[in-house]
Every structure is written in C-alpha cells, then in structure tokens.
Amino acid sequence: HSHNDTPYCLMDIYVTKELFDLFPKEELSEISTASLVSRYATDTVAHAKQSLTIGFADYETSQILQCSMAAPVAEVDRFFMNADGQLLSRGHYLYRGDLFRMETEHMGDPLSDLPSGWLPDIKGD
C-alpha cells in the first residue's frame, strides 16, 4: 500500500482457496481482504488474533518501502478463524515505522479487565 506515492505497507495475505474462489475478482483491488473474508466466508469469522512486534527493515523490505535498511518497522500478524478453529485467512504486514500509527480503545478499565492486546508483553523466541 502507498499514501501520496509513498509506500507504507508491504503485505502477504493468504486465504483458503475455497474462500478466495468466492471473491468477485473485480473487488480484489477495491476492498480489503479482511472485508472480503467477512462478506463472503460461508463460515462466519468467529475468532481473530493479531500480534504486533517492532523490528527492522531488511534489504528487500527497505527497497520496497523506500526506507533505510534497519529502519524500524511494525510487523503485524493477523489470523481469522471459523468456530471450529479452522484458518480462513492470514495476513503478514510490514509497516514503515515513521508512518505507522495504531490506536486502541477499550470501554472500562483496561488494567482490571485485562483485554487481550491492550498491554504489551515480552517478545518470545
């Protein structure tokens, strides 16, 4: 993806073949894959998981995103599953650190409710 001719996100998105075959091809470049999954999945998306880590751009990523090698990048992994836990879609996204912003809102006290994704954790190996 780019904004004002500046690339800001490099992504790989995977969808099951059965679900992808239901997508109208003319909508692929106009509507987000997440919206297409929600709209056309015969199994409702019942569970979604997303993780955010901070890393550094390797050579290839820096060339595509037009940023310095080793520049900070936000790395997002997103999964959509049905009620049986079967994967419908997975996305891996690399955002330029200088153009990345994520806002999260939680109703209530996030320190007592401990909603998933609200408080950061230590990155595992």
GROMACS .gro file of C-alpha atoms in nm:
model
  125
    1HIS     CA    1   0.000   0.000   0.000
    2SER     CA    2   0.108   0.356  -0.056
    3HIS     CA    3  -0.009   0.700   0.051
    4ASN     CA    4   0.072   1.011  -0.156
    5ASP     CA    5   0.301   0.794  -0.371
    6THR     CA    6   0.498   0.681  -0.063
    7PRO     CA    7   0.489   0.308   0.012
    8TYR     CA    8   0.400   0.242   0.376
    9CYS     CA    9   0.300  -0.126   0.396
   10LEU     CA   10   0.430  -0.448   0.249
   11MET     CA   11   0.189  -0.736   0.296
   12ASP     CA   12   0.137  -1.102   0.228
   13ILE     CA   13  -0.221  -1.219   0.268
   14TYR     CA   14  -0.332  -1.579   0.244
   15VAL     CA   15  -0.691  -1.700   0.205
   16THR     CA   16  -0.815  -2.056   0.166
   17LYS     CA   17  -0.867  -2.142  -0.199
   18GLU     CA   18  -1.235  -2.225  -0.140
   19LEU     CA   19  -1.295  -1.882   0.010
   20PHE     CA   20  -1.083  -1.697  -0.245
   21ASP     CA   21  -1.285  -1.854  -0.528
   22LEU     CA   22  -1.598  -1.685  -0.385
   23PHE     CA   23  -1.447  -1.336  -0.409
   24PRO     CA   24  -1.563  -1.128  -0.708
   25LYS     CA   25  -1.234  -1.062  -0.887
   26GLU     CA   26  -1.325  -0.700  -0.961
   27GLU     CA   27  -1.342  -0.633  -0.584
   28LEU     CA   28  -0.991  -0.763  -0.507
   29SER     CA   29  -0.820  -0.430  -0.572
   30GLU     CA   30  -1.100  -0.218  -0.426
   31ILE     CA   31  -1.196  -0.384  -0.096
   32SER     CA   32  -0.970  -0.504   0.185
   33THR     CA   33  -0.916  -0.876   0.210
   34ALA     CA   34  -1.048  -0.871   0.568
   35SER     CA   35  -1.375  -0.721   0.442
   36LEU     CA   36  -1.397  -0.979   0.163
   37VAL     CA   37  -1.340  -1.261   0.413
   38SER     CA   38  -1.613  -1.124   0.638
   39ARG     CA   39  -1.851  -1.074   0.349
   40TYR     CA   40  -1.804  -1.400   0.155
   41ALA     CA   41  -1.698  -1.665   0.408
   42THR     CA   42  -1.958  -1.940   0.432
   43ASP     CA   43  -1.828  -1.998   0.785
   44THR     CA   44  -1.856  -1.686   0.999
   45VAL     CA   45  -1.535  -1.544   1.135
   46ALA     CA   46  -1.565  -1.650   1.499
   47HIS     CA   47  -1.215  -1.576   1.623
   48ALA     CA   48  -0.949  -1.329   1.521
   49LYS     CA   49  -0.598  -1.292   1.654
   50GLN     CA   50  -0.348  -1.017   1.588
   51SER     CA   51   0.004  -0.960   1.713
   52LEU     CA   52   0.224  -0.652   1.675
   53THR     CA   53   0.601  -0.650   1.710
   54ILE     CA   54   0.867  -0.396   1.621
   55GLY     CA   55   1.159  -0.498   1.405
   56PHE     CA   56   1.397  -0.365   1.145
   57ALA     CA   57   1.374  -0.346   0.767
   58ASP     CA   58   1.598  -0.593   0.586
   59TYR     CA   59   1.745  -0.506   0.248
   60GLU     CA   60   1.447  -0.624   0.040
   61THR     CA   61   1.189  -0.459   0.266
   62SER     CA   62   1.384  -0.131   0.271
   63GLN     CA   63   1.391  -0.127  -0.110
   64ILE     CA   64   1.017  -0.191  -0.142
   65LEU     CA   65   0.914   0.052   0.136
   66GLN     CA   66   1.173   0.311   0.027
   67CYS     CA   67   1.322   0.343   0.374
   68SER     CA   68   1.667   0.293   0.520
   69MET     CA   69   1.792  -0.057   0.579
   70ALA     CA   70   1.747  -0.136   0.951
   71ALA     CA   71   1.480   0.136   0.979
   72PRO     CA   72   1.213   0.042   1.235
   73VAL     CA   73   0.912  -0.146   1.100
   74ALA     CA   74   0.593  -0.255   1.273
   75GLU     CA   75   0.523  -0.621   1.199
   76VAL     CA   76   0.161  -0.732   1.227
   77ASP     CA   77   0.038  -1.088   1.200
   78ARG     CA   78  -0.339  -1.133   1.172
   79PHE     CA   79  -0.543  -1.454   1.168
   80PHE     CA   80  -0.916  -1.513   1.104
   81MET     CA   81  -1.066  -1.849   1.206
   82ASN     CA   82  -1.412  -2.005   1.198
   83ALA     CA   83  -1.593  -2.151   1.501
   84ASP     CA   84  -1.411  -2.485   1.454
   85GLY     CA   85  -1.074  -2.310   1.473
   86GLN     CA   86  -1.002  -2.361   1.103
   87LEU     CA   87  -0.797  -2.085   0.946
   88LEU     CA   88  -0.984  -1.874   0.690
   89SER     CA   89  -0.722  -1.607   0.630
   90ARG     CA   90  -0.379  -1.499   0.749
   91GLY     CA   91  -0.202  -1.172   0.686
   92HIS     CA   92   0.155  -1.064   0.750
   93TYR     CA   93   0.214  -0.689   0.728
   94LEU     CA   94   0.529  -0.475   0.750
   95TYR     CA   95   0.465  -0.104   0.809
   96ARG     CA   96   0.726   0.170   0.789
   97GLY     CA   97   0.789   0.284   1.145
   98ASP     CA   98   0.782   0.653   1.052
   99LEU     CA   99   0.432   0.618   0.904
  100PHE     CA  100   0.278   0.367   1.146
  101ARG     CA  101   0.010   0.452   1.399
  102MET     CA  102  -0.224   0.218   1.581
  103GLU     CA  103  -0.498   0.333   1.814
  104THR     CA  104  -0.680   0.101   2.052
  105GLU     CA  105  -0.986   0.188   2.254
  106HIS     CA  106  -1.132  -0.012   2.541
  107MET     CA  107  -1.450   0.060   2.732
  108GLY     CA  108  -1.391   0.020   3.105
  109ASP     CA  109  -1.065  -0.010   3.298
  110PRO     CA  110  -0.811  -0.199   3.088
  111LEU     CA  111  -0.595  -0.267   3.393
  112SER     CA  112  -0.867  -0.459   3.574
  113ASP     CA  113  -1.040  -0.609   3.266
  114LEU     CA  114  -0.706  -0.706   3.104
  115PRO     CA  115  -0.837  -0.714   2.747
  116SER     CA  116  -0.622  -0.907   2.507
  117GLY     CA  117  -0.382  -0.687   2.317
  118TRP     CA  118  -0.410  -0.388   2.547
  119LEU     CA  119  -0.091  -0.431   2.747
  120PRO     CA  120   0.239  -0.523   2.579
  121ASP     CA  121   0.428  -0.837   2.668
  122ILE     CA  122   0.786  -0.961   2.628
  123LYS     CA  123   0.861  -1.097   2.282
  124GLY     CA  124   0.926  -1.471   2.292
  125ASP     CA  125   1.186  -1.662   2.095
   0.00000   0.00000   0.00000
